[in-house]
Each structure stands twice: as structure tokens, then as C-alpha cells.
XYZ file of C-alpha atoms in Angstrom:
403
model
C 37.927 50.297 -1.278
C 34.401 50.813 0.628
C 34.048 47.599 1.947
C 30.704 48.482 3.682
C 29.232 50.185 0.382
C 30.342 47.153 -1.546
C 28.374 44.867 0.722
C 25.538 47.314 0.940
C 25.132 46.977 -3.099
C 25.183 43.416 -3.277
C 23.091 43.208 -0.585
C 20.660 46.250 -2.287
C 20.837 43.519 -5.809
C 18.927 41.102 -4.340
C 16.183 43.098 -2.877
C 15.732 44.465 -6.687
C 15.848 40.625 -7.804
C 13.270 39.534 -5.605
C 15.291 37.070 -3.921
C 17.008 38.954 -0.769
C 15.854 35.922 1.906
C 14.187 37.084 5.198
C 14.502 34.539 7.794
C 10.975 34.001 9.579
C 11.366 34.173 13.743
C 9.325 31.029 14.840
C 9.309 29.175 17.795
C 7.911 25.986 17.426
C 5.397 24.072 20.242
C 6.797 20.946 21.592
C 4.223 18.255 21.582
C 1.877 19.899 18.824
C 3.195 20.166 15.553
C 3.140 21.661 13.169
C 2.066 24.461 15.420
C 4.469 27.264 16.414
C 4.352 30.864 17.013
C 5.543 33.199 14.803
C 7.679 36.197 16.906
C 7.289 40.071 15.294
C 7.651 43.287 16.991
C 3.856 43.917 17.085
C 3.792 40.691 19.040
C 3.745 36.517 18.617
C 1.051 35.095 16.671
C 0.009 31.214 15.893
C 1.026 29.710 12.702
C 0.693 26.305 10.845
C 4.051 25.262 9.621
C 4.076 23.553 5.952
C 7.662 24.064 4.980
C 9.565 21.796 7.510
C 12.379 19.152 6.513
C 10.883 17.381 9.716
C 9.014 15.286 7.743
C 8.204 12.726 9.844
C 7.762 15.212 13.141
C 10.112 12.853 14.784
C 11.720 15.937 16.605
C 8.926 16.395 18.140
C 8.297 12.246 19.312
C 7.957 11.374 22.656
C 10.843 8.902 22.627
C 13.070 11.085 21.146
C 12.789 13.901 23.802
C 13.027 11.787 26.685
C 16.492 9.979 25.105
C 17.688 13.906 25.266
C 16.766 14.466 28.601
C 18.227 11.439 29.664
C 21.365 11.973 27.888
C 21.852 15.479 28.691
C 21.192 14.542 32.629
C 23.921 11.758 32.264
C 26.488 13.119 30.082
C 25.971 16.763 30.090
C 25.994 19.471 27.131
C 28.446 19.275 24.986
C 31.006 16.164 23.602
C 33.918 17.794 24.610
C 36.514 18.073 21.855
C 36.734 16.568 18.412
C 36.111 12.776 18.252
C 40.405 12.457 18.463
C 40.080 14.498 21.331
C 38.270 13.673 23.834
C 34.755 13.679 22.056
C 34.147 10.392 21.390
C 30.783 9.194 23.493
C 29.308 6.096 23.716
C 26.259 7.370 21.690
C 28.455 8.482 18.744
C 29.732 4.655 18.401
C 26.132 3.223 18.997
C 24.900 5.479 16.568
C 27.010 4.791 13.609
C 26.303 0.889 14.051
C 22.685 1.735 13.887
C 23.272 3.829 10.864
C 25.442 1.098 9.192
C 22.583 -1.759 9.806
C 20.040 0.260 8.809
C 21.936 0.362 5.603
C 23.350 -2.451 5.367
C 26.667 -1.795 5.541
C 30.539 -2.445 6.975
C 30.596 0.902 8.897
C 29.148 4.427 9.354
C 30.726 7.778 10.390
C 29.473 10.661 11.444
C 29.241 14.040 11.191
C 28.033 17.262 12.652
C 25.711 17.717 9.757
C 24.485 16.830 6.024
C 26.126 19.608 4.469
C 29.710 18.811 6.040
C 29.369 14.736 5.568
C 29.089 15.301 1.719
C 31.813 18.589 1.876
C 34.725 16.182 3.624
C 33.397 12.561 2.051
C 33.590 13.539 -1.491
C 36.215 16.191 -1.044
C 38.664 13.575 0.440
C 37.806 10.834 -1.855
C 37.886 12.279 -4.442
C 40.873 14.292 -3.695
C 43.163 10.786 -2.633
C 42.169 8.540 -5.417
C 44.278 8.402 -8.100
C 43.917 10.728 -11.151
C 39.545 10.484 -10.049
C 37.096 11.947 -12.378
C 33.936 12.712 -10.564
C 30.764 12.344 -12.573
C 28.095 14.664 -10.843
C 24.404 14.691 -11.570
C 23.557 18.413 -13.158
C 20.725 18.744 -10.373
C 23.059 17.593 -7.148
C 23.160 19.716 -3.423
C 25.408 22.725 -3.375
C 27.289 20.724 -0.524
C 28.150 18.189 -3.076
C 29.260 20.393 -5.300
C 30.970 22.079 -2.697
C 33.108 19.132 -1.647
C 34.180 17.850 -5.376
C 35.249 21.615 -6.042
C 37.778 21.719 -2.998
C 39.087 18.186 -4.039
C 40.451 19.885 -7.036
C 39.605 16.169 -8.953
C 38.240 16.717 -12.399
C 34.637 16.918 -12.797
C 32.098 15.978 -15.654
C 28.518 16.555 -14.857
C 26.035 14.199 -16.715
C 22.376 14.942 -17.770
C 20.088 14.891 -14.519
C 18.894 11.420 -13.774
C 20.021 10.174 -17.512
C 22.053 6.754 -17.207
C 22.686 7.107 -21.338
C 24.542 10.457 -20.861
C 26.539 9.042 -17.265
C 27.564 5.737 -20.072
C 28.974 8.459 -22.496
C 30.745 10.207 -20.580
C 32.144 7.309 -18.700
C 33.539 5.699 -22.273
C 35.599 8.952 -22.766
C 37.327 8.348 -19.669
C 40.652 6.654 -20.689
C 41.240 3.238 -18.962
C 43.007 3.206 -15.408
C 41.804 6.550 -13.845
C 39.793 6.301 -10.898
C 35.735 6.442 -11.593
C 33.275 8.467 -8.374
C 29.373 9.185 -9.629
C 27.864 11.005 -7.089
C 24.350 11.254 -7.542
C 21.066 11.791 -5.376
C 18.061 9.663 -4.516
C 15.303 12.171 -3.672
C 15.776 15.358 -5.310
C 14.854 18.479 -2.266
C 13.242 21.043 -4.803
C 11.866 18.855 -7.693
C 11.088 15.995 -5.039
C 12.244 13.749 -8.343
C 13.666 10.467 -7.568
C 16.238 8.763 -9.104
C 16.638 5.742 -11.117
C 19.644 3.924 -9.151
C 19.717 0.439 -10.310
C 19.893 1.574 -13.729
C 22.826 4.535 -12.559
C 24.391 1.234 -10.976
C 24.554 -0.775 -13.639
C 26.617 1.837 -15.728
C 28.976 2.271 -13.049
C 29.468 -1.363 -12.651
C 29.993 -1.589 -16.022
C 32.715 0.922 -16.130
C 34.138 -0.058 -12.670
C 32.913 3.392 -10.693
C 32.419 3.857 -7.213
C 28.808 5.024 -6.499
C 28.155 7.711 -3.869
C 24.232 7.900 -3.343
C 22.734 11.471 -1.285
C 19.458 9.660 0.605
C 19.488 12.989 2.807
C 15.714 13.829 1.537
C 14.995 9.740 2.046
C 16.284 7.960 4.956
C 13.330 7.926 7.031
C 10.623 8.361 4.995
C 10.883 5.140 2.386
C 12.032 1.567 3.047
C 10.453 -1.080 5.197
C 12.784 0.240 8.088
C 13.532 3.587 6.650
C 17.075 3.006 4.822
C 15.516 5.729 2.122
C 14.498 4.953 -1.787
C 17.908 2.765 -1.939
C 16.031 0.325 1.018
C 13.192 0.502 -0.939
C 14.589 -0.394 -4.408
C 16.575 -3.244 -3.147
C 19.644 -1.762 -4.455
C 22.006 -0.682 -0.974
C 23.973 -3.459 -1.694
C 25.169 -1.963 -5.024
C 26.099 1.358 -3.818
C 29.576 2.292 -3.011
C 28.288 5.377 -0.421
C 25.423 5.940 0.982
C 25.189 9.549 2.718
C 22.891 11.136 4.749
C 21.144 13.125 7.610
C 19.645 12.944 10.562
C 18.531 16.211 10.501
C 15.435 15.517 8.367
C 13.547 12.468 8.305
C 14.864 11.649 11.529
C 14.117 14.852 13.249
C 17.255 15.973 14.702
C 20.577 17.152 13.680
C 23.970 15.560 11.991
C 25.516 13.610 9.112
C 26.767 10.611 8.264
C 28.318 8.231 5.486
C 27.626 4.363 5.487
C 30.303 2.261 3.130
C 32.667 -0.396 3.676
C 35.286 -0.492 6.879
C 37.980 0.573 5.209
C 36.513 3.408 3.128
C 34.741 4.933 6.418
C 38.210 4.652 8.250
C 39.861 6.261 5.551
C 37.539 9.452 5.561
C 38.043 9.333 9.549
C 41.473 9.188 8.760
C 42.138 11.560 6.041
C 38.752 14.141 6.308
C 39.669 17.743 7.845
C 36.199 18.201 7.959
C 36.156 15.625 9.812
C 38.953 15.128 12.115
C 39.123 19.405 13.032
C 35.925 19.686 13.969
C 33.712 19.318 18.000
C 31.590 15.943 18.255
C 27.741 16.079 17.924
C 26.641 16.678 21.698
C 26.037 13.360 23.543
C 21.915 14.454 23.588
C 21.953 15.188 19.789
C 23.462 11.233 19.291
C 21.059 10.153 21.538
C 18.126 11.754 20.275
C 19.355 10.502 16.640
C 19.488 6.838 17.869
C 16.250 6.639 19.541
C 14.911 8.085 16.159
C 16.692 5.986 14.208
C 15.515 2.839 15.749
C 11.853 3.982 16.499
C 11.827 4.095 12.641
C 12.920 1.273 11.686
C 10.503 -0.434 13.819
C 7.714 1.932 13.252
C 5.533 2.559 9.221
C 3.419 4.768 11.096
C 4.582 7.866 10.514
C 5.701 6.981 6.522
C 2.143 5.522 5.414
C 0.307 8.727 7.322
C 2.978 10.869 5.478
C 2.057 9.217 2.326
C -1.342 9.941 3.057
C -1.310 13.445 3.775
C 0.765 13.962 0.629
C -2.004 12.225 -1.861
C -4.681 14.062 -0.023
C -2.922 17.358 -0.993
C -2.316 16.444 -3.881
C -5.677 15.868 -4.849
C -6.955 18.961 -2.945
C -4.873 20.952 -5.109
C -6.087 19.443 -8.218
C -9.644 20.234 -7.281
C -9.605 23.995 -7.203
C -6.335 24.050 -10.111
C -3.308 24.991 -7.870
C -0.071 24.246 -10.030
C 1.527 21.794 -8.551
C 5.070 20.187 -10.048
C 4.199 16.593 -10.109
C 6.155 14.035 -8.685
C 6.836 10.247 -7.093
C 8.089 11.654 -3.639
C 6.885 13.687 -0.590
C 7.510 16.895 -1.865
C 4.960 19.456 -2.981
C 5.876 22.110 -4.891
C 3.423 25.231 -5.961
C 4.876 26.334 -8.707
C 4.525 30.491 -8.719
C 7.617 31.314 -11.721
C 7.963 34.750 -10.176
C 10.463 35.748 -7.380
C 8.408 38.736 -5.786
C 5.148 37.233 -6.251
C 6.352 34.094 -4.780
C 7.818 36.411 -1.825
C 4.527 38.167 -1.549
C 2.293 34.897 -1.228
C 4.565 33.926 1.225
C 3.740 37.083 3.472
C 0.433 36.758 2.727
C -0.232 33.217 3.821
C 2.055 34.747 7.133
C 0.446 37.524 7.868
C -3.321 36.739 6.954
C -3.913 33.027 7.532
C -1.124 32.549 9.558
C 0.557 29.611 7.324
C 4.028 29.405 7.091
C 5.738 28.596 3.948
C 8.670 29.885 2.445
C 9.308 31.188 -0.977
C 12.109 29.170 -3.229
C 14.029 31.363 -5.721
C 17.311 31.721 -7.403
C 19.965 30.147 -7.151
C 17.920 27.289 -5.148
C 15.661 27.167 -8.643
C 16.410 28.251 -11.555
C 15.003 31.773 -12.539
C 11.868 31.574 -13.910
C 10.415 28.103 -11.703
C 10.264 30.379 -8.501
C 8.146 28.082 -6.054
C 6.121 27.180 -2.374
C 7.798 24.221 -1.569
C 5.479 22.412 0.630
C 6.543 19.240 2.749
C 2.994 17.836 4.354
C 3.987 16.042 7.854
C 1.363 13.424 9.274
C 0.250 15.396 11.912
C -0.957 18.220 9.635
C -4.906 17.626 10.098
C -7.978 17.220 7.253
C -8.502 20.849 8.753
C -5.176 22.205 7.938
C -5.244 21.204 4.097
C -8.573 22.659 3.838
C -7.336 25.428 5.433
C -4.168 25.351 3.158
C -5.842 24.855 0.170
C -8.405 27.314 0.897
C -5.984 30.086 1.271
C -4.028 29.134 -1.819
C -7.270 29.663 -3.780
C -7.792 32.572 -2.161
C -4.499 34.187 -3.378
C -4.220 32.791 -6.678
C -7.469 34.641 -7.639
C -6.289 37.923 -5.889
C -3.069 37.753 -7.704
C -4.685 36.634 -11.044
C -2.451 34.115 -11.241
C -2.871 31.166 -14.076
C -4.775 28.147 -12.811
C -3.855 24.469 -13.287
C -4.231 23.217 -17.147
């Protein structure tokens, strides 16, 4: 076989699709986001970033930095070794009480990212229980996905965000087996939210566990942060509650929050999680001091919030599409990959705005998108600037305004 000319096919499919993904070189400028410099072999230019899961810009906050410095200075680099091994630091253990407060829970573990926290938690759960069905939400993260595939468990998606269809197909389950719905709160591409009290009470009511994604939450709703779970009043209810620190909070990791005894058994029983190198003590640290800035601080949320409705409306006044939803996320709907590509460079390379084009398999084919993710220290100037531009390519492209 020709390996190389079998890669060089595939690789030649996407280009033709539209949706081969070209990752943007960009450096960005402590201390005065969302500004960063975009690197190209003509040279660097400026750019406004408007695509960043830092929604709060807390990796760019004050306190955060100087917990990094400080813990890099004291500790040094790296952890060490897996968290068996040698890599357990202090920070790692004052994190995950922080992170198991903040929601209200027994315990917390952590891990070195989003994507592996969801992998190894539902992998091993749902791998040990006995005889478990998974019930997965049509619309959850490929690292959900992911980790209910390798537990081998059998799985029965339900409708997306439809408690009648998770009943259902909870009745046909016969009596006895083991019962996970997995399901997320903020959904990253639709920015839909979901309606967990009423997901709760059909898992109560068929004696499920509950494992809630808040990775596109914690942070950014709650009085202190604990995501939409926080702000519903429902934490309590909730079996699992997953998520990052890589988003809201600015930095980079995973973690679960559950009961003692579940969170010990995925530190027990997890390869994903016992196999694998510590965060680095600075990462932790950086983490916690973001973590507890936030739950102090509504600062940064209600200027979020704000940004997001000024958009919004901005949009609205000179018909941009926009897919509307409850949550933070803004997304310009385009419905074709290699126009969507093409706006992209164009907002790159003429107004120097930086947002990247969503296609297939992130979308489905067809709702091909700008997915836009306003931060509060994007300026009045910056929208107008944004919006401006927008307007500027829709008519170039001939694209179909707003109904």
C-alpha cells in the first residue's frame, strides 16, 4: 500500500470539501486583550481576536499571572510524574477543594484537560457499572462520545435537550441495569442551554445517575461562577458535574466534581487518569487564583453579558444572521463551507479580525458558521468595527440578509 498517497488523498478531500482547517499563527499580547499579532511570512500584523474560549480574559488577569510566576519561582516547571508518582503538588489538592465548593460537592479530581476528564470519567463509569446503558444527548462533545465508545457500555442517544424522548427511552430499559445520562449545560456551537431540572427529574424518576458537561459554563453563570447548574439551583441534583478550566477560567485542565467515593473511584480505576503527568504546579496555581477571583468577582460575567446583547443588537441593525440563543455564544450563520472559509480570510487579511470558520463535522453540513465569543474587554469600537466589516462582506458576497 502507498501509505503517503493514501494520506495525501484524504488530506486532498477536504480541501475539495471546503473544510481542510488551517490553523492561524497568533501570538497573543499579555495585558491587552483581545489584541494579538497575527505571524505570516510577509511579516506580523495586529489583529482583534473574536473567536476565543477565554471568555472571561481571565488568562490574561493580573492575579492570575502573578500566581504563575510565583508558582513557577517556588516549585519549578513541571509536576514531576503522574499524581501516583511523584506529581502530586500542593496546588493540585487545593485546587480540587476549590473546585468541589464551588460546586457544591464531596470531592473534585482533576485532569490535564476537558477533553480527557470526560474520555476517562464516563469511559470508566460507565465501563464498571453493572450491565450500564448510557443515555447521551444527540448534540453532546466528541470527548463524550469518545469516552462512552471505549467503555464498550451500551448506548441510546435521546432527542437533543428533549426530557419526553430521555423518559421513553428510559421505560424500555428493563429493571435492574445500571442508568448514566450524560448530557450538557451550554451547548459550544449552538450556545443552547439545557433544561436540567426537568432532565433531573426523569432520571430521578428512573433512578439514573446524571453526568452534567458545564465546560462552556463554569465561569461565566452563577452568583460565584458554578456554571448554568449554580445558576438554576439544581447542583445538588446532579450526579457529575464536569468541567474545564481551560475556558471560562482562562487557563488549562479538567476536572469532575461528585461524591467522595465516586471521585476516588475514577482516581482509582481511570487510565486516563492514573497513566498520565500532573498539570504543572503554575497551571494549578494559575487555575486556583482564577477560580477564586471568580467566585468573588460578577465583573467580568455582567460586562460579558453586556458585550454579548450589544452585539447582538448591532447585528440586528444592519441584518447579519445570527443563530439566536440564551447563552454567550454568537454564531453568524454563513451555510457554506468555502464561503465561510473565505470570510474568515477576509476579516484576516483586510480588517485584521480574527475569527474562525466552523464546518463539518463540528456542524452539520449545510449550518457552516463564524462562531463569535464577545469577551468584556472587546471595546464599543471593536463591535463597530466588527459589525462594520461583517456588512461589508455580506454585501460583497451577496449573501442573504437577516429576515
Amino acid at each position: 500500500m502507498n501509505y503517503e498517497a493514501f494520506f495525501e488523498e484524504q488530506l486532498q478531500g477536504l480541501h475539495r470539501e471546503g473544510r481542510y482547517r488551517v490553523f492561524a499563527d497568533i501570538e497573543r499580547t499579555a495585558g491587552a486583550f483581545p489584541n494579538a499579532k497575527h505571524h505570516r511570512p510577509q511579516g506580523a500584523h495586529n489583529i482583534k481576536v473574536w473567536c476565543s474560549n477565554d471568555y472571561l480574559g481571565m488568562g490574561q488577569h493580573p492575579a492570575v499571572l502573578a500566581a504563575m510566576h510565583e508558582a513557577l519561582d517556588r516549585c519549578g516547571a513541571g509536576a514531576g510524574g503522574t499524581r501516583n508518582i511523584s506529581g502530586t503538588n500542593h496546588a493540585h489538592v487545593e485546587l480540587e477543594r476549590e473546585l468541589a465548593d464551588l460546586h457544591g460537592k464531596d470531592d473534585a479530581l482533576l485532569f490535564t484537560s476537558g477533553y480527557v476528564s470526560n474520555w476517562s470519567s464516563l469511559g470508566t463509569l460507565a465501563s464498571r457499572l453493572p450491565r450500564c446503558v448510557v443515555l447521551s444527548d444527540s448534540m453532546n462533545h466528541a470527548s463524550m462520545i469518545e469516552g462512552i465508545r471505549h467503555s464498550r457500555a451500551e448506548c441510546r442517544v435521546f432527542a437533543h435537550n428533549d426530557p419526553a424522548d430521555l423518559d421513553r427511552k428510559l421505560r424500555d430499559i428493563e429493571p435492574g441495569r445500571a442508568k448514566l445520562v450524560a448530557f450538557e449545560s451550554v451547548y459550544s456551537m449552538d450556545g443552547d442551554i439545557a433544561p436540567i431540572a426537568e432532565l433531573c427529574d426523569v432520571a430521578e424518576a428512573h433512578g439514573a445517575m446524571t453526568y452534567l458537561d458545564e465546560v462552556h459554563a463554569v465561569g461565566l453563570y452563577g452568583a460565584h461562577g458554578g456554571g448554568i447548574s449554580e445558576r438554576d439551583g439544581v447542583a445538588h441534583r446532579l450526579t457529575v458535574i464536569e468541567g474545564t478550566l481551560a475556558k471560562g477560567f482562562g487557563v488549562m485542565g479538567g476536572y469532575i466534581a461528585a461524591s467522595a467515593a465516586l471521585c476516588d473511584f475514577v482516581r482509582s480505576f481511570s487510565s486516563g487518569f492514573i497513566f498520565t503527568t500532573a498539570l504543572p504546579p503554575a497551571i494549578a496555581a494559575g487555575a486556583l487564583a482564577s477560580v477564586r477571583h471568580l467566585k468573588q468577582s460578577n465583573v467580568e460575567r455582567a460586562r460579558q453579558q453586556e458585550r454579548v446583547m450589544r452585539l447582538r443588537r448591532a447585528l440586528d441593525a444592519v441584518g447579519v444572521p445570527h443563530y439566536r440563543n440564551p447563552s454567550h455564544i454568537v454564531p453568524v450563520m454563513v451555510g457554506d463551507p468555502v464561503i465561510c472559509k473565505q470570510i474568515s480570510d477576509v476579516l484576516m487579511d483586510e480588517f485584521g479580525i480574527y475569527v474562525q470558520p466552523i464546518n463539518y463535522p463540528t456542524v452539520p453540513r449545510g449550518t457552516e458558521r463564524l462562531r463569535i465569543t464577545p469577551n468584556p474587554s472587546h471595546t464599543d469600537d471593536d463591535i463597530a468595527d466588527l459589525v462594520g466589516a461583517l456588512t461589508e462582506i455580506w454585501s460583497a458576497f451577496s449573501l442573504r440578509p437577516a429576515a
